[in-house]
XYZ file of N, CA and C in Angstrom:
663
model
N 9.352 2.566 -37.389
C 8.498 1.709 -37.088
C 8.517 0.705 -36.112
N 9.502 -0.006 -36.005
C 9.974 -1.070 -35.511
C 10.612 -0.871 -34.403
N 11.028 0.233 -34.097
C 11.907 0.796 -32.967
C 10.627 1.305 -31.929
N 9.595 1.587 -32.654
C 8.413 2.444 -31.697
C 7.506 0.948 -31.136
N 7.348 0.036 -32.186
C 6.879 -1.153 -31.717
C 7.581 -2.042 -30.521
N 8.854 -1.852 -30.606
C 9.706 -2.345 -29.428
C 9.744 -1.521 -28.173
N 9.309 -0.317 -28.332
C 9.293 0.642 -27.094
C 7.828 0.399 -26.527
N 6.890 0.105 -27.508
C 5.390 -0.105 -26.795
C 5.446 -1.501 -26.070
N 6.115 -2.246 -26.752
C 6.182 -4.037 -26.116
C 7.038 -3.399 -24.472
N 8.165 -2.692 -24.267
C 8.434 -2.581 -23.197
C 7.921 -1.655 -22.120
N 6.999 -0.980 -22.683
C 5.903 -0.199 -21.846
C 4.730 -1.196 -21.119
N 4.544 -2.092 -22.332
C 3.584 -3.101 -22.086
C 4.005 -4.025 -20.918
N 5.353 -4.356 -20.920
C 6.165 -5.147 -20.102
C 6.212 -4.372 -18.600
N 6.375 -3.004 -18.786
C 6.441 -2.372 -17.526
C 5.050 -2.425 -16.745
N 3.844 -2.229 -17.315
C 2.576 -2.367 -16.784
C 2.274 -3.614 -15.826
N 2.796 -4.528 -16.716
C 2.391 -6.116 -16.338
C 3.335 -6.187 -15.042
N 4.493 -5.698 -14.943
C 5.345 -6.076 -13.664
C 5.068 -5.143 -12.402
N 4.637 -3.986 -12.797
C 4.004 -3.020 -11.567
C 2.690 -3.732 -11.007
N 1.690 -4.367 -12.161
C 0.672 -5.091 -11.385
C 0.936 -6.295 -10.954
N 2.101 -6.990 -11.435
C 2.472 -8.118 -10.423
C 2.950 -7.718 -8.852
N 3.857 -6.584 -9.094
C 4.179 -5.856 -7.595
C 3.225 -5.693 -6.917
N 2.019 -5.247 -7.495
C 0.725 -4.852 -6.763
C -0.107 -5.889 -6.185
N -0.137 -6.810 -7.032
C -0.599 -8.527 -6.315
C 0.153 -8.837 -5.138
N 1.351 -9.067 -5.089
C 2.412 -9.483 -4.067
C 2.035 -8.599 -2.776
N 1.970 -7.121 -3.204
C 1.638 -6.513 -2.226
C 0.092 -6.461 -1.486
N -0.789 -6.610 -2.271
C -2.042 -6.723 -1.557
C -2.305 -8.344 -1.003
N -1.587 -8.956 -1.389
C -1.340 -10.349 -0.926
C -0.945 -10.312 0.645
N 0.234 -9.602 0.539
C 0.907 -9.273 1.837
C -0.140 -8.657 2.706
N -0.385 -7.628 2.192
C -1.703 -6.902 3.023
C -2.634 -7.189 3.591
N -3.338 -8.084 2.771
C -4.387 -8.827 3.216
C -4.021 -9.849 4.021
N -2.791 -10.907 4.180
C -2.686 -11.672 5.067
C -2.051 -11.241 6.042
N -1.603 -10.183 6.336
C -1.337 -9.661 7.624
C -2.491 -9.173 8.382
N -3.482 -8.596 7.493
C -4.761 -8.042 8.263
C -5.229 -9.533 8.713
N -5.370 -10.544 7.971
C -6.217 -11.676 8.460
C -5.309 -12.425 9.951
N -3.905 -12.291 9.618
C -3.231 -12.684 10.717
C -3.215 -12.104 12.053
N -3.601 -10.565 11.768
C -3.924 -9.959 13.149
C -5.110 -10.355 13.647
N -6.007 -10.241 12.828
C -7.552 -10.719 13.204
C -7.595 -11.940 13.858
N -7.065 -12.931 13.450
C -6.954 -14.190 13.814
C -5.812 -14.715 14.911
N -4.949 -13.976 15.294
C -3.511 -13.968 15.733
C -2.996 -14.980 15.335
N -2.937 -15.389 14.104
C -2.187 -16.221 13.492
C -0.825 -15.858 13.301
N -0.039 -16.476 13.927
C 1.428 -16.417 14.100
C 2.199 -16.624 12.800
N 1.817 -17.929 12.361
C 2.422 -18.718 11.234
C 1.980 -18.042 9.783
N 1.085 -17.109 9.881
C 0.457 -16.580 8.576
C 1.243 -15.240 8.641
N 1.441 -14.661 9.893
C 2.199 -13.500 9.833
C 3.769 -13.864 9.377
N 4.223 -14.760 9.837
C 5.634 -15.229 9.788
C 5.948 -15.025 8.056
N 4.742 -15.708 7.424
C 4.678 -15.861 5.835
C 5.108 -14.449 5.164
N 4.209 -13.780 5.821
C 4.280 -12.333 5.308
C 5.693 -11.505 5.252
N 6.248 -11.919 6.750
C 7.483 -11.393 6.934
C 8.530 -11.907 6.035
N 8.515 -13.122 5.875
C 9.511 -13.785 4.911
C 9.512 -13.743 3.631
N 8.225 -13.199 3.157
C 8.072 -13.052 1.729
C 8.252 -11.749 1.393
N 8.532 -10.686 2.304
C 8.626 -9.308 1.823
C 9.757 -9.183 0.896
N 10.935 -9.901 0.834
C 12.009 -9.822 0.388
C 11.770 -9.920 -1.337
N 10.581 -10.706 -1.458
C 10.484 -10.546 -2.935
C 9.794 -9.638 -3.373
N 9.237 -8.911 -2.893
C 8.505 -7.341 -3.271
C 9.771 -6.443 -3.386
N 10.664 -6.541 -2.368
C 11.836 -5.624 -2.450
C 12.711 -5.876 -3.841
N 12.642 -7.215 -4.176
C 13.469 -7.418 -5.083
C 12.849 -7.211 -6.605
N 11.498 -7.145 -6.531
C 10.888 -6.622 -7.838
C 11.027 -5.233 -7.879
N 10.665 -4.466 -6.835
C 10.987 -3.074 -6.765
C 12.305 -2.526 -7.417
N 13.325 -3.442 -7.163
C 14.748 -2.952 -7.818
C 14.822 -3.197 -9.165
N 14.283 -4.568 -9.624
C 14.036 -4.873 -11.172
C 13.186 -3.644 -11.807
N 12.209 -3.281 -11.224
C 11.541 -2.297 -11.921
C 12.223 -0.891 -11.908
N 12.921 -0.586 -10.917
C 13.954 0.836 -10.970
C 14.706 0.595 -12.145
N 15.367 -0.541 -12.623
C 16.256 -0.644 -13.730
C 15.708 -0.681 -14.697
N 14.402 -1.345 -15.071
C 13.516 -1.438 -16.170
C 13.342 0.110 -16.543
N 12.773 0.939 -15.494
C 12.289 2.159 -15.547
C 13.488 3.078 -16.393
N 14.810 3.137 -15.527
C 15.882 3.695 -15.832
C 16.439 3.588 -17.566
N 16.267 2.161 -17.516
C 16.523 1.842 -19.245
C 15.905 2.283 -20.050
N 14.386 2.580 -19.808
C 13.528 3.344 -20.549
C 13.745 4.716 -20.705
N 14.061 5.450 -19.757
C 14.553 6.875 -19.378
C 15.595 7.411 -20.310
N 16.535 6.422 -20.268
C 17.967 6.533 -20.879
C 18.188 6.191 -22.190
N 17.676 5.162 -22.427
C 17.631 4.511 -23.807
C 16.674 5.159 -25.096
N 15.565 5.023 -24.271
C 14.288 5.680 -25.347
C 13.852 7.161 -25.329
N 14.101 7.792 -24.334
C 13.951 9.174 -23.970
C 12.397 9.462 -24.302
N 11.585 8.981 -23.593
C 10.131 8.991 -24.074
C 9.888 10.708 -23.644
N 8.591 10.666 -24.264
C 7.966 12.154 -24.261
C 6.762 12.238 -23.744
N 6.484 13.378 -23.444
C 4.562 13.557 -23.258
C 4.365 12.165 -22.228
N 3.097 11.699 -22.683
C 2.292 10.719 -21.627
C 3.062 9.469 -21.386
N 3.907 8.900 -22.405
C 5.007 8.039 -22.224
C 5.571 8.126 -20.861
N 6.136 9.344 -21.211
C 7.117 9.750 -19.876
C 6.527 9.705 -18.586
N 5.270 10.408 -18.658
C 4.272 10.584 -17.441
C 4.088 8.860 -16.729
N 3.975 8.079 -17.701
C 3.649 6.738 -17.200
C 4.987 6.126 -16.550
N 6.061 6.523 -17.128
C 7.242 5.776 -16.313
C 7.413 6.410 -15.077
N 7.580 7.731 -15.124
C 7.975 8.240 -13.880
C 6.776 8.012 -12.779
N 5.412 7.998 -13.317
C 4.158 7.653 -12.322
C 4.520 6.185 -11.955
N 4.958 5.003 -12.815
C 5.315 3.910 -12.398
C 6.367 3.904 -11.126
N 7.327 4.337 -11.529
C 8.220 4.487 -10.542
C 7.640 4.899 -9.347
N 6.779 5.835 -9.176
C 6.196 6.138 -7.835
C 5.452 5.324 -7.366
N 4.844 4.768 -8.051
C 3.742 3.491 -7.797
C 4.583 2.293 -7.001
N 5.762 1.940 -7.661
C 6.367 0.969 -7.330
C 7.149 1.035 -5.527
N 7.419 2.407 -5.778
C 7.847 3.001 -4.419
C 6.892 2.674 -3.446
N 5.675 2.961 -3.896
C 4.492 2.964 -2.734
C 4.218 1.870 -2.550
N 3.927 0.892 -3.471
C 3.886 -0.708 -2.997
C 4.618 -1.447 -2.405
N 5.942 -0.688 -2.435
C 7.301 -1.422 -1.606
C 6.765 -1.166 -0.158
N 6.222 0.130 -0.141
C 5.906 0.811 1.416
C 4.593 0.046 2.005
N 3.823 -0.458 1.008
C 2.479 -0.979 1.311
C 3.151 -2.369 2.364
N 4.052 -3.170 1.397
C 4.621 -4.460 1.731
C 5.333 -4.350 3.199
N 6.019 -3.041 3.436
C 6.451 -2.942 4.340
C 5.677 -2.892 5.707
N 4.551 -1.967 5.654
C 3.554 -1.816 6.530
C 2.796 -3.217 6.799
N 2.674 -4.010 5.729
C 2.093 -5.355 5.886
C 3.050 -6.113 6.668
N 4.375 -6.002 6.715
C 5.298 -6.679 7.355
C 5.133 -6.000 9.174
N 5.088 -4.700 9.051
C 4.993 -4.209 10.489
C 3.643 -4.934 11.321
N 2.597 -4.865 10.195
C 1.446 -5.497 10.900
C 1.576 -6.744 11.230
N 2.292 -7.645 10.358
C 2.582 -8.866 10.822
C 3.315 -9.230 12.013
N 4.289 -8.358 12.375
C 5.105 -8.269 13.768
C 4.176 -7.840 15.144
N 3.302 -7.139 14.722
C 2.275 -6.725 15.717
C 1.340 -8.177 16.008
N 1.030 -8.723 14.937
C 0.161 -10.243 14.801
C 0.988 -11.302 15.479
N 2.288 -11.188 15.488
C 2.977 -12.402 15.988
C 3.340 -12.088 17.574
N 3.219 -10.952 17.755
C 3.392 -10.420 19.354
C 1.937 -10.760 20.145
N 0.678 -10.452 19.427
C -0.210 -10.459 20.193
C -1.069 -11.824 20.209
N -0.306 -12.698 19.275
C -0.487 -14.355 19.234
C 0.100 -15.070 20.629
N 0.988 -14.231 21.280
C 1.432 -15.026 22.404
C 0.584 -14.310 23.732
N -0.187 -13.489 23.542
C -1.050 -13.062 24.666
C -2.503 -13.501 24.449
N -3.262 -13.277 25.640
C -4.991 -13.727 25.809
C -5.342 -12.554 24.814
N -6.428 -13.056 23.753
C -6.964 -11.655 22.849
C -7.823 -10.781 23.671
N -7.604 -9.641 23.011
C -8.537 -8.695 23.687
C -9.820 -8.652 23.181
N -11.012 -7.965 23.770
C -12.233 -8.090 23.080
C -12.188 -7.486 21.682
N -13.086 -8.039 20.797
C -13.187 -7.849 19.200
C -13.080 -6.203 19.174
N -12.264 -5.655 18.154
C -12.381 -4.152 18.276
C -13.141 -3.902 16.625
N -13.894 -3.390 16.786
C -14.943 -3.326 15.609
C -14.246 -2.462 14.775
N -13.873 -1.333 15.290
C -13.146 -0.236 14.610
C -11.956 -0.553 13.780
N -10.969 -1.407 14.510
C -9.473 -1.869 13.901
C -10.323 -2.943 12.567
N -11.422 -3.529 12.691
C -11.776 -4.557 11.547
C -12.174 -3.336 10.331
N -12.768 -2.323 10.892
C -13.550 -1.341 9.948
C -12.054 -0.574 8.915
N -10.806 -0.328 9.815
C -9.793 0.311 9.299
C -9.164 -0.893 8.338
N -9.163 -2.117 8.665
C -8.785 -3.192 7.799
C -9.436 -2.947 6.429
N -10.683 -2.630 6.641
C -11.588 -3.017 5.275
C -11.381 -1.673 4.347
N -11.239 -0.766 5.011
C -11.074 0.782 4.282
C -9.778 0.766 3.784
N -8.783 0.355 4.476
C -7.255 0.501 4.116
C -7.022 -0.594 2.691
N -7.654 -1.689 3.118
C -7.620 -2.790 1.996
C -8.465 -2.166 0.924
N -9.748 -1.613 0.991
C -10.379 -1.355 -0.187
C -9.832 -0.180 -1.176
N -9.259 0.543 -0.285
C -8.277 1.726 -0.796
C -6.981 1.476 -1.930
N -6.446 0.452 -1.185
C -5.534 -0.045 -2.157
C -6.065 -0.954 -3.343
N -6.837 -1.727 -3.100
C -7.553 -2.616 -4.112
C -7.953 -1.459 -5.437
N -8.713 -0.484 -4.856
C -9.247 0.525 -5.840
C -8.089 1.184 -6.543
N -7.148 1.793 -5.765
C -6.004 2.255 -6.295
C -5.046 1.553 -7.567
N -4.897 0.200 -7.401
C -4.480 -0.510 -8.249
C -5.243 -0.935 -9.463
N -6.731 -0.896 -9.135
C -7.625 -1.108 -10.197
C -7.562 0.010 -11.230
N -7.265 1.600 -10.659
C -7.482 2.781 -11.194
C -6.274 2.790 -12.045
N -4.851 2.189 -11.386
C -3.969 1.981 -12.629
C -3.992 1.090 -13.526
N -4.523 -0.096 -13.155
C -4.575 -0.993 -14.620
C -5.683 -0.455 -15.442
N -6.666 0.452 -15.093
C -7.703 0.523 -16.007
C -7.618 1.895 -16.411
N -6.488 2.728 -16.213
C -6.106 4.297 -16.185
C -7.310 5.166 -15.822
N -7.695 4.935 -15.102
C -9.247 5.365 -14.506
C -8.951 6.592 -13.535
N -8.848 7.613 -13.934
C -8.735 8.979 -12.758
C -9.829 8.942 -11.975
N -11.113 8.838 -12.384
C -12.170 9.042 -11.464
C -12.101 8.262 -10.522
N -11.765 6.756 -10.618
C -11.415 6.169 -9.299
C -10.437 6.491 -8.568
N -9.288 6.688 -9.246
C -8.297 7.284 -8.331
C -8.471 8.539 -7.215
N -9.341 9.369 -7.836
C -10.002 10.839 -7.320
C -10.743 10.080 -6.080
N -11.699 9.001 -6.441
C -12.422 8.354 -5.049
C -11.605 7.946 -4.021
N -10.440 7.045 -4.450
C -9.434 6.679 -3.629
C -8.854 7.921 -2.651
N -8.787 9.210 -3.163
C -8.001 10.227 -2.531
C -9.017 10.781 -1.601
N -10.257 10.751 -2.006
C -11.674 11.014 -1.156
C -11.460 10.307 0.172
N -11.314 8.876 -0.034
C -11.322 8.171 1.242
C -10.498 8.026 2.340
N -9.540 8.956 2.059
C -8.329 9.197 2.879
C -8.670 9.544 4.189
N -9.489 10.621 4.152
C -9.987 11.623 5.513
C -10.534 10.594 6.304
N -11.434 9.643 5.645
C -12.172 8.714 6.515
C -11.169 7.806 7.163
N -10.077 7.565 6.323
C -9.308 6.619 7.021
C -8.498 7.191 8.148
N -8.219 8.187 8.064
C -7.515 9.181 9.083
C -8.445 9.372 10.454
N -9.602 9.461 10.087
C -10.480 9.982 11.211
C -10.781 8.797 12.139
N -10.891 7.799 11.464
C -10.745 6.241 12.297
C -9.729 5.737 12.825
N -8.639 6.335 12.280
C -7.407 5.743 13.064
C -7.366 6.721 14.399
N -7.652 7.972 14.368
C -7.919 8.960 15.516
C -8.877 8.015 16.618
N -9.907 7.683 16.036
C -11.076 7.254 17.085
C -10.386 6.235 17.820
N -10.003 5.057 17.086
C -9.276 4.057 17.571
C -8.088 4.277 18.569
N -7.235 5.191 18.298
C -6.201 5.516 19.445
C -6.998 6.097 20.529
N -8.128 6.981 20.744
C -8.676 7.671 21.600
C -9.387 6.346 22.344
N -9.986 5.418 21.704
C -10.599 4.466 22.464
C -9.856 3.465 23.278
N -8.626 3.069 22.455
C -7.586 2.137 23.207
C -7.133 3.102 24.584
N -6.723 4.422 24.289
C -6.239 4.995 25.485
C -7.334 5.025 26.749
N -8.508 5.231 26.556
C -9.460 5.317 27.199
C -9.648 4.089 28.126
N -9.456 2.636 27.467
C -9.237 1.359 27.744
C -8.497 1.342 28.630
N -7.037 1.787 28.400
C -5.994 1.323 28.795
C -5.835 2.022 30.126
N -6.338 3.061 29.985
C -6.527 4.033 31.557
C -7.459 3.447 32.692
N -8.449 2.717 31.922
C -9.658 2.245 32.964
C -8.977 0.827 33.241
N -8.264 0.172 32.649
C -8.034 -1.067 32.806
C -6.098 -1.426 32.460
N -5.249 -1.185 33.364
C -3.799 -1.148 33.145
C -3.211 -2.509 32.640
N -4.022 -3.527 32.792
C -3.731 -4.784 32.565
C -3.667 -4.809 30.863
N -4.156 -4.427 30.301
C -4.118 -4.418 28.987
C -3.259 -3.373 28.029
N -2.458 -2.710 28.732
C -1.912 -1.690 28.160
C -0.905 -2.081 27.153
N -0.297 -3.136 27.358
C 1.080 -3.845 26.601
C 0.171 -4.157 25.140
N -1.017 -4.964 25.414
C -1.622 -5.341 24.156
C -2.188 -3.952 23.533
N -2.621 -3.041 24.240
C -3.507 -1.879 23.660
C -2.064 -0.981 22.862
N -1.052 -1.171 23.242
C -0.176 -0.130 22.386
C 0.171 -0.983 21.350
N 0.225 -2.271 21.138
C 0.417 -2.893 19.860
C -0.826 -2.743 18.892
N -1.787 -2.771 19.425
C -2.898 -2.354 18.645
C -3.109 -0.770 18.086
N -2.647 -0.227 18.962
C -2.399 1.251 18.295
C -1.462 1.475 17.367
N -0.323 0.597 17.628
C 0.661 0.552 16.484
C 0.066 0.081 15.069
N -0.720 -0.972 15.437
C -1.443 -1.522 14.409
C -2.301 -0.744 13.513
N -2.817 0.128 14.188
C -3.878 1.120 13.759
C -3.207 2.023 12.630
N -1.775 2.380 13.477
C -0.997 3.428 12.890
C -0.493 2.674 11.311
N -0.064 1.533 11.274
C 0.350 0.810 10.145
C -0.760 0.709 8.965
N -2.021 0.591 9.559
C -3.196 0.717 8.458
C -3.198 2.006 7.911
N -3.308 3.083 8.850
C -3.307 4.302 8.405
C -2.304 4.783 7.190
N -0.988 4.151 7.671
C -0.027 4.321 6.541
C -0.147 3.608 5.145
N -0.725 2.389 5.221
C -1.355 1.595 4.069
C -2.262 2.666 3.026
N -3.111 3.204 3.915
C -4.446 4.265 3.462
C -3.502 5.343 2.645
N -2.245 6.006 3.612
C -1.651 6.703 2.888
C -0.804 6.736 1.532
N -0.597 5.306 1.744
C 0.412 4.653 0.229
C -0.758 4.485 -0.584
N -2.090 4.070 -0.349
C -3.008 3.956 -1.502
C -3.319 5.342 -2.044
N -3.310 6.199 -1.230
C -3.624 7.904 -1.870
C -2.599 8.022 -2.430
N -1.378 7.869 -2.532
C -0.302 8.180 -3.050
C -0.126 7.387 -4.681
N -0.624 6.344 -4.545
C -0.574 5.521 -5.700
C -1.866 6.064 -6.684
N -2.684 6.546 -5.980
C -3.939 7.250 -6.538
C -3.513 8.755 -7.324
N -2.813 9.176 -6.599
C -2.407 10.532 -7.162
C -1.588 10.326 -8.445
N -0.839 9.257 -8.197
C 0.201 9.135 -9.435
C -0.601 8.626 -10.608
N -1.810 7.774 -10.493
C -2.618 7.521 -11.500
C -3.349 9.033 -12.237
N -3.722 9.887 -11.434
C -4.261 10.941 -11.855
C -3.079 11.768 -12.852
N -1.608 11.663 -12.114
C -0.678 12.416 -12.983
C -0.526 11.716 -14.429
N -0.684 10.266 -14.429
C -0.183 9.491 -15.452
C -1.268 9.902 -16.476
N -2.872 9.963 -16.140
C -3.689 10.006 -16.877
C -4.036 11.676 -17.656
N -3.809 12.359 -16.411
C -3.982 13.690 -16.646
C -3.220 14.770 -16.796
N -1.952 14.336 -16.455
C -0.752 15.047 -16.579
C -0.774 16.364 -15.376
N -1.340 16.064 -14.090
C -1.762 16.748 -13.088
C -1.149 16.495 -12.082
N -0.355 17.069 -11.348
C 0.352 16.684 -10.075
C -0.759 17.271 -8.940
N -1.465 16.334 -8.279
C -1.981 16.770 -6.935
C -1.336 16.478 -5.844
N -0.182 16.047 -5.844
C 0.332 15.385 -4.561
C 0.285 16.356 -3.606
N -0.247 15.654 -2.232
C -0.177 16.662 -1.177
C -1.744 17.452 -1.001
N -2.575 16.995 -2.251
C -3.839 18.041 -2.327
C -5.173 17.290 -1.831
N -4.885 15.905 -1.656
C -5.972 15.344 -1.450
C -6.584 15.411 0.089
N -5.690 15.423 0.992
C -6.351 15.714 2.267
C -7.020 17.304 2.437
N -8.203 16.975 3.030
C -8.753 18.196 3.058
C -8.621 18.968 4.489
């Protein structure tokens, strides 16, 4: 009984640590989006500098998970939770990486005169941010239905990314002086699309944890 209580405590600690990492990754994501929208180089540099903390926490979580697997030999749902948490922490680290990439675009664009407001890029930020927020909430609440909703949003993010790409290319063809800035905005849209992909991966892991079903690569229609 005491051994089981100790194991449950370690599992609770694991969930807390994953949620802590998710909070850090979400903050990096939202700050990089804000830096891009406002051409705020200082905020972007903060995102870049703080990425090491997300990376360090992922390493700590890996050690914690490996210890649980090796010493406690979990079965059934407990095993799924540990494996799923490992996947989620890896995806959160990648959200942090894409936030850094987005921050680099913001730093560059802050040195150039701004292009006209891009409503579709703003939409892309909102969708990607909402997907990550919902995916994390689905993990916290162990809500498979909310996770499935996140998976369903991925096609919308992909479609919007394509429309942004086409629109920027058309603008660059008609006005060559914006090419350099346009390329960086295309890259920014790609980073946002990758964040949406990581949110989908997190949602897939939540479904794996809660239902024991592996739907990886099945979300895209």
